[in-house]
């Protein structure tokens, strides 16, 4: 079982909070879930161990007592059942949030997710919507080995009809969850395990509609003029640290946080690379057939190509299943040093 969160519980009433407060990434997401459930009786959660236990990572801690077993539903150990339940509920007008205890096991729910949730709106001529969130912890770095440490975002982002979100900050995980909940389409919402305990300043929204975040809108986390680094999820703070490090030698890095992988903010990508003339993509996932590959293709097929001063550099995980051994896991996942090396390589030409 995963290491659950231990910081202080959220207050049961969150509406009206105006000033940012310090909370972990996990609590920022939990706060968004509570805001949504307080506002909209159609919102419910279902997943393995989310009720009495409070979720493997503590995301639903306290919600069973507050909202009851009809809205916090413990499912059997069957992701296929959980997502299938969500699809059926969504097309009947509910707003289900289905937790996959480890995002790796979304693979067990490919039929209801890909063949049903992603397609029903189109197959029924626009007369059906599937407002479903399927969410869970992604990525490695916790010693959980090959079957509990994958980065499968490119796989689901490939599917027409699905939207994919991977927030890097506490404010974004809070806001983008609320935005995803209001969306009429199915959204796959991945949170990196190593981000859960990171602390952030978060303004808790009082209602679902208060979220200013938009799907398909990237954020520039750091301005720069020499090279663009495009990252998402856990690689955003690592890219920012790498940018700080190379700044000591006079290199100015613009860091772009994609935030959502589908829809992809191609305009921000093109504008950033056009302004700097160099591009480094950064991801934890292996490089072949990946998000970084798509970003590179966007640049190569746009006006940004005319501004490139050097070949595109891609930084990503090694092309192997995640090892259990700590040293091998560390070597598989890109670290700050790897991003620094990628930046310096982009500036050689």
Short mmCIF file of C-alpha atoms in Angstrom, two decimals:
data_model
loop_
_atom_site.label_atom_id
_atom_site.label_comp_id
_atom_site.label_asym_id
_atom_site.label_seq_id
_atom_site.Cartn_x
_atom_site.Cartn_y
_atom_site.Cartn_z
CA UNK A 1 0.00 0.00 0.00
CA UNK A 2 1.20 3.50 -0.82
CA UNK A 3 2.47 6.03 1.70
CA UNK A 4 -0.56 8.13 2.61
CA UNK A 5 -0.43 11.85 3.35
CA UNK A 6 -0.05 12.86 6.97
CA UNK A 7 -0.36 16.65 6.96
CA UNK A 8 -3.29 18.28 8.73
CA UNK A 9 -6.80 17.55 7.42
CA UNK A 10 -8.76 20.13 5.47
CA UNK A 11 -11.58 22.02 7.11
CA UNK A 12 -14.99 20.63 6.14
CA UNK A 13 -16.13 24.03 4.86
CA UNK A 14 -13.86 25.60 2.28
CA UNK A 15 -16.12 28.08 0.53
CA UNK A 16 -15.26 31.72 0.85
CA UNK A 17 -11.51 31.25 1.16
CA UNK A 18 -9.99 34.32 -0.48
CA UNK A 19 -6.33 34.40 0.50
CA UNK A 20 -3.78 31.80 -0.62
CA UNK A 21 -2.82 29.29 2.05
CA UNK A 22 0.10 26.90 2.28
CA UNK A 23 -0.86 23.31 1.57
CA UNK A 24 0.54 20.26 -0.12
CA UNK A 25 -0.21 19.36 -3.71
CA UNK A 26 -2.29 16.44 -2.41
CA UNK A 27 -4.35 18.65 -0.12
CA UNK A 28 -4.86 21.18 -2.92
CA UNK A 29 -6.43 18.42 -5.01
CA UNK A 30 -8.44 17.14 -2.05
CA UNK A 31 -9.71 20.69 -1.48
CA UNK A 32 -10.93 20.86 -5.08
CA UNK A 33 -12.71 17.53 -4.72
CA UNK A 34 -14.46 18.74 -1.58
CA UNK A 35 -15.47 22.07 -3.17
CA UNK A 36 -16.98 20.17 -6.09
CA UNK A 37 -18.86 17.71 -3.91
CA UNK A 38 -20.22 20.44 -1.66
CA UNK A 39 -21.52 22.38 -4.65
CA UNK A 40 -22.81 19.71 -7.01
CA UNK A 41 -24.73 16.65 -5.74
CA UNK A 42 -24.05 14.94 -9.08
CA UNK A 43 -20.35 14.66 -8.23
CA UNK A 44 -19.29 11.37 -6.69
CA UNK A 45 -16.06 9.40 -6.34
CA UNK A 46 -15.48 5.70 -6.86
CA UNK A 47 -12.33 3.64 -6.56
CA UNK A 48 -10.42 1.08 -4.57
CA UNK A 49 -9.96 1.85 -0.85
CA UNK A 50 -11.22 5.44 -1.17
CA UNK A 51 -13.88 5.09 1.55
CA UNK A 52 -12.94 3.84 5.00
CA UNK A 53 -9.22 3.89 4.22
CA UNK A 54 -9.36 7.36 2.66
CA UNK A 55 -7.45 6.48 -0.50
CA UNK A 56 -3.97 5.08 -1.00
CA UNK A 57 -2.55 8.60 -1.12
CA UNK A 58 -5.10 10.15 1.26
CA UNK A 59 -7.03 12.04 -1.42
CA UNK A 60 -10.46 11.08 -0.08
CA UNK A 61 -9.61 11.14 3.62
CA UNK A 62 -12.67 12.27 5.59
CA UNK A 63 -15.00 12.39 2.59
CA UNK A 64 -16.89 9.20 3.46
CA UNK A 65 -18.02 10.63 6.80
CA UNK A 66 -18.98 13.91 5.16
CA UNK A 67 -20.76 12.71 2.02
CA UNK A 68 -21.72 9.10 2.75
CA UNK A 69 -21.25 5.78 0.94
CA UNK A 70 -23.52 6.72 -1.97
CA UNK A 71 -21.07 9.41 -3.08
CA UNK A 72 -17.78 7.89 -1.85
CA UNK A 73 -17.96 4.41 -3.30
CA UNK A 74 -15.46 1.67 -2.53
CA UNK A 75 -15.23 -0.58 -5.58
CA UNK A 76 -13.90 -4.11 -5.92
CA UNK A 77 -10.36 -4.51 -7.21
CA UNK A 78 -11.41 -3.99 -10.81
CA UNK A 79 -10.47 -0.87 -12.74
CA UNK A 80 -12.59 -2.09 -15.63
CA UNK A 81 -15.62 -2.07 -13.33
CA UNK A 82 -14.78 1.35 -11.86
CA UNK A 83 -14.35 3.14 -15.18
CA UNK A 84 -17.35 1.31 -16.65
CA UNK A 85 -19.40 2.54 -13.70
CA UNK A 86 -18.15 6.05 -14.39
CA UNK A 87 -19.06 5.93 -18.08
CA UNK A 88 -22.59 4.75 -17.34
CA UNK A 89 -23.11 7.34 -14.63
CA UNK A 90 -21.72 10.14 -16.81
CA UNK A 91 -24.03 9.48 -19.74
CA UNK A 92 -26.95 9.46 -17.25
CA UNK A 93 -26.12 12.98 -16.09
CA UNK A 94 -23.83 12.41 -13.10
CA UNK A 95 -20.30 13.80 -12.65
CA UNK A 96 -18.18 10.80 -11.67
CA UNK A 97 -14.57 10.96 -10.51
CA UNK A 98 -12.95 7.53 -10.76
CA UNK A 99 -9.71 7.02 -8.88
CA UNK A 100 -7.18 4.53 -10.24
CA UNK A 101 -5.05 3.65 -7.22
CA UNK A 102 -1.90 3.54 -9.38
CA UNK A 103 -2.34 5.03 -12.84
CA UNK A 104 -0.56 2.01 -14.36
CA UNK A 105 -3.76 0.04 -13.86
CA UNK A 106 -5.73 2.30 -16.14
CA UNK A 107 -4.57 -0.32 -18.64
CA UNK A 108 -7.12 -2.70 -17.12
CA UNK A 109 -9.87 -0.26 -18.11
CA UNK A 110 -8.96 0.37 -21.73
CA UNK A 111 -12.28 -0.85 -23.15
CA UNK A 112 -14.62 1.45 -21.15
CA UNK A 113 -12.17 4.33 -21.39
CA UNK A 114 -11.11 4.15 -25.04
CA UNK A 115 -13.94 2.26 -26.75
CA UNK A 116 -16.76 3.83 -24.77
CA UNK A 117 -15.94 7.09 -22.94
CA UNK A 118 -13.85 8.55 -25.76
CA UNK A 119 -16.30 7.62 -28.54
CA UNK A 120 -19.91 7.73 -27.36
CA UNK A 121 -20.35 11.47 -28.02
CA UNK A 122 -19.37 10.93 -31.65
CA UNK A 123 -21.17 7.62 -32.16
CA UNK A 124 -24.46 9.09 -30.91
CA UNK A 125 -24.25 12.15 -33.14
CA UNK A 126 -23.44 14.57 -30.32
CA UNK A 127 -26.55 13.62 -28.32
CA UNK A 128 -24.52 12.06 -25.50
CA UNK A 129 -21.76 13.59 -23.41
CA UNK A 130 -19.42 11.75 -21.05
CA UNK A 131 -18.34 14.21 -18.31
CA UNK A 132 -15.99 11.79 -16.57
CA UNK A 133 -12.68 12.26 -14.73
CA UNK A 134 -10.38 9.25 -14.42
CA UNK A 135 -7.52 10.23 -12.14
CA UNK A 136 -4.60 8.69 -10.30
CA UNK A 137 -0.92 8.86 -9.34
CA UNK A 138 1.65 8.47 -12.11
CA UNK A 139 5.40 8.24 -12.52
CA UNK A 140 8.35 6.76 -10.69
CA UNK A 141 10.84 7.73 -8.05
CA UNK A 142 9.23 5.86 -5.15
CA UNK A 143 10.85 2.45 -5.57
CA UNK A 144 7.56 0.90 -6.68
CA UNK A 145 9.13 -0.93 -9.66
CA UNK A 146 7.96 -1.54 -13.20
CA UNK A 147 4.22 -2.12 -12.74
CA UNK A 148 3.61 0.85 -10.40
CA UNK A 149 5.91 3.54 -11.83
CA UNK A 150 4.93 4.09 -15.44
CA UNK A 151 4.31 7.27 -17.39
CA UNK A 152 1.46 6.35 -19.72
CA UNK A 153 0.31 9.83 -20.68
CA UNK A 154 1.29 9.56 -24.36
CA UNK A 155 -0.72 6.37 -24.68
CA UNK A 156 -4.00 7.95 -23.56
CA UNK A 157 -3.25 11.32 -25.20
CA UNK A 158 -3.16 9.49 -28.54
CA UNK A 159 -6.89 8.73 -28.32
CA UNK A 160 -9.35 11.13 -30.01
CA UNK A 161 -12.09 12.09 -27.57
CA UNK A 162 -9.94 12.02 -24.43
CA UNK A 163 -8.35 15.03 -22.74
CA UNK A 164 -5.20 14.61 -20.63
CA UNK A 165 -4.06 16.81 -17.76
CA UNK A 166 -0.77 16.64 -15.80
CA UNK A 167 -0.46 19.58 -13.39
CA UNK A 168 2.88 20.55 -11.84
CA UNK A 169 1.78 22.97 -9.09
CA UNK A 170 -0.66 22.97 -6.21
CA UNK A 171 -2.69 25.81 -7.69
CA UNK A 172 -2.90 24.08 -11.05
CA UNK A 173 -3.93 20.70 -9.65
CA UNK A 174 -6.68 22.49 -7.72
CA UNK A 175 -7.89 24.70 -10.57
CA UNK A 176 -7.49 22.23 -13.41
CA UNK A 177 -9.44 19.57 -11.52
CA UNK A 178 -12.37 21.96 -11.21
CA UNK A 179 -12.04 22.90 -14.88
CA UNK A 180 -11.92 19.24 -15.89
CA UNK A 181 -14.99 18.53 -13.80
CA UNK A 182 -16.97 21.17 -15.67
CA UNK A 183 -15.87 19.83 -19.07
CA UNK A 184 -18.40 17.75 -21.03
CA UNK A 185 -15.71 15.34 -22.25
CA UNK A 186 -13.81 12.55 -20.46
CA UNK A 187 -10.57 13.75 -18.87
CA UNK A 188 -7.63 11.61 -17.75
CA UNK A 189 -6.03 13.43 -14.84
CA UNK A 190 -2.55 12.25 -13.81
CA UNK A 191 -0.80 13.47 -10.65
CA UNK A 192 2.85 12.61 -10.09
CA UNK A 193 3.46 10.76 -6.83
CA UNK A 194 6.52 12.84 -5.93
CA UNK A 195 4.49 16.04 -6.16
CA UNK A 196 1.92 15.00 -3.55
CA UNK A 197 3.96 16.15 -0.54
CA UNK A 198 5.38 19.32 -2.10
CA UNK A 199 4.07 22.54 -0.55
CA UNK A 200 2.50 25.40 -2.48
CA UNK A 201 0.59 28.62 -1.99
CA UNK A 202 -2.96 27.80 -3.10
CA UNK A 203 -6.05 29.93 -3.37
CA UNK A 204 -8.94 27.60 -2.71
CA UNK A 205 -11.85 28.36 -5.02
CA UNK A 206 -15.34 28.67 -3.57
CA UNK A 207 -17.11 27.12 -6.56
CA UNK A 208 -16.41 24.96 -9.60
CA UNK A 209 -16.92 27.90 -11.95
CA UNK A 210 -14.38 30.05 -10.09
CA UNK A 211 -11.43 28.21 -11.60
CA UNK A 212 -9.58 30.46 -14.08
CA UNK A 213 -7.66 27.55 -15.60
CA UNK A 214 -8.35 26.36 -19.13
CA UNK A 215 -7.62 23.02 -20.74
CA UNK A 216 -5.13 23.42 -23.56
CA UNK A 217 -3.38 26.45 -22.09
CA UNK A 218 0.30 26.21 -21.17
CA UNK A 219 2.05 28.47 -18.65
CA UNK A 220 5.41 30.22 -18.93
CA UNK A 221 7.02 29.54 -15.56
CA UNK A 222 10.24 31.43 -16.28
CA UNK A 223 11.12 33.99 -18.92
CA UNK A 224 14.27 33.56 -20.95
CA UNK A 225 15.85 34.43 -24.27
CA UNK A 226 18.46 31.76 -25.13
CA UNK A 227 16.59 28.46 -25.10
CA UNK A 228 13.06 27.13 -24.51
CA UNK A 229 12.61 24.19 -22.15
CA UNK A 230 9.20 22.56 -22.42
CA UNK A 231 8.20 20.24 -19.60
CA UNK A 232 5.21 19.01 -17.63
CA UNK A 233 4.39 17.43 -14.28
CA UNK A 234 7.39 16.58 -12.05
CA UNK A 235 9.83 17.77 -14.72
CA UNK A 236 8.67 21.38 -14.38
CA UNK A 237 10.32 22.00 -10.98
CA UNK A 238 13.39 20.13 -12.20
CA UNK A 239 13.52 22.27 -15.34
CA UNK A 240 13.26 25.40 -13.20
CA UNK A 241 16.13 24.20 -11.02
CA UNK A 242 18.20 23.48 -14.12
CA UNK A 243 17.41 26.97 -15.44
CA UNK A 244 18.61 28.49 -12.18
CA UNK A 245 21.82 26.50 -12.37
CA UNK A 246 22.73 27.49 -15.93
CA UNK A 247 21.79 31.10 -15.23
CA UNK A 248 24.96 31.25 -13.14
CA UNK A 249 26.92 30.95 -16.40
CA UNK A 250 24.80 33.54 -18.19
CA UNK A 251 22.33 31.24 -19.97
CA UNK A 252 18.76 32.57 -20.08
CA UNK A 253 16.13 29.78 -20.15
CA UNK A 254 12.41 30.12 -20.81
CA UNK A 255 10.52 27.28 -19.06
CA UNK A 256 7.12 26.35 -20.45
CA UNK A 257 4.78 24.12 -18.42
CA UNK A 258 2.40 22.33 -20.78
CA UNK A 259 -0.13 21.56 -18.01
CA UNK A 260 -2.45 19.76 -20.44
CA UNK A 261 -1.15 17.31 -23.02
CA UNK A 262 -4.39 17.04 -24.95
CA UNK A 263 -5.41 19.57 -26.07
CA UNK A 264 -1.85 20.77 -26.55
CA UNK A 265 -1.11 24.50 -26.51
CA UNK A 266 0.69 24.63 -29.85
CA UNK A 267 0.54 28.43 -30.03
CA UNK A 268 2.59 28.93 -26.86
CA UNK A 269 5.08 26.29 -28.02
CA UNK A 270 5.55 27.94 -31.41
CA UNK A 271 5.81 31.46 -29.99
CA UNK A 272 8.34 30.47 -27.32
CA UNK A 273 10.61 28.56 -29.70
CA UNK A 274 10.35 31.31 -32.30
CA UNK A 275 11.57 33.81 -29.73
CA UNK A 276 14.51 31.78 -28.35
CA UNK A 277 15.56 29.77 -31.42
CA UNK A 278 16.32 26.64 -29.40
CA UNK A 279 14.20 23.87 -27.89
CA UNK A 280 14.74 21.25 -25.20
CA UNK A 281 11.81 18.97 -24.37
CA UNK A 282 11.82 17.27 -20.97
CA UNK A 283 9.73 14.33 -19.78
CA UNK A 284 10.01 11.39 -17.41
CA UNK A 285 8.52 8.99 -19.95
CA UNK A 286 10.77 7.18 -22.44
CA UNK A 287 11.45 9.20 -25.58
CA UNK A 288 10.10 7.01 -28.42
CA UNK A 289 6.56 7.97 -29.56
CA UNK A 290 6.12 10.45 -26.72
CA UNK A 291 4.85 13.91 -25.76
CA UNK A 292 8.32 15.33 -26.43
CA UNK A 293 8.19 13.82 -29.90
CA UNK A 294 4.86 15.55 -30.54
CA UNK A 295 6.20 18.89 -29.32
CA UNK A 296 9.19 18.53 -31.63
CA UNK A 297 6.87 17.70 -34.52
CA UNK A 298 4.74 20.79 -33.80
CA UNK A 299 7.83 22.97 -34.02
CA UNK A 300 9.21 21.21 -37.10
CA UNK A 301 5.96 21.72 -39.00
CA UNK A 302 5.42 25.37 -38.04
CA UNK A 303 6.93 28.78 -38.65
CA UNK A 304 9.11 28.15 -35.57
CA UNK A 305 11.26 25.91 -37.75
CA UNK A 306 12.60 28.98 -39.57
CA UNK A 307 13.80 30.40 -36.25
CA UNK A 308 15.65 27.31 -35.00
CA UNK A 309 19.36 27.93 -34.48
CA UNK A 310 20.18 24.36 -33.41
CA UNK A 311 18.71 20.85 -33.51
CA UNK A 312 15.90 20.06 -31.09
CA UNK A 313 17.10 18.24 -27.97
CA UNK A 314 14.86 15.73 -26.19
CA UNK A 315 15.49 14.72 -22.59
CA UNK A 316 13.55 11.72 -21.32
CA UNK A 317 13.58 8.47 -19.43
CA UNK A 318 15.61 5.50 -20.51
CA UNK A 319 13.81 3.13 -22.83
CA UNK A 320 13.35 0.30 -20.35
CA UNK A 321 10.80 -0.78 -17.72
CA UNK A 322 11.32 1.00 -14.41
CA UNK A 323 13.85 -0.85 -12.22
CA UNK A 324 13.20 -1.52 -8.55
CA UNK A 325 16.81 -0.86 -7.44
CA UNK A 326 17.08 2.74 -6.28
CA UNK A 327 20.28 3.55 -8.19
CA UNK A 328 18.90 2.09 -11.43
CA UNK A 329 15.58 3.88 -11.00
CA UNK A 330 17.46 7.14 -10.48
CA UNK A 331 19.46 6.49 -13.64
CA UNK A 332 16.29 5.75 -15.63
CA UNK A 333 14.47 8.98 -14.69
CA UNK A 334 15.86 12.34 -15.91
CA UNK A 335 17.43 14.37 -13.13
CA UNK A 336 18.37 18.06 -12.99
CA UNK A 337 21.87 17.26 -14.27
CA UNK A 338 20.37 15.65 -17.38
CA UNK A 339 18.29 18.74 -18.11
CA UNK A 340 21.34 20.98 -17.62
CA UNK A 341 23.25 18.79 -20.08
CA UNK A 342 20.39 19.07 -22.58
CA UNK A 343 20.36 22.86 -22.29
CA UNK A 344 24.10 23.08 -22.80
CA UNK A 345 23.91 20.74 -25.79
CA UNK A 346 21.25 22.94 -27.42
CA UNK A 347 23.57 25.93 -27.08
CA UNK A 348 26.60 24.25 -28.68
CA UNK A 349 25.47 25.03 -32.24
#
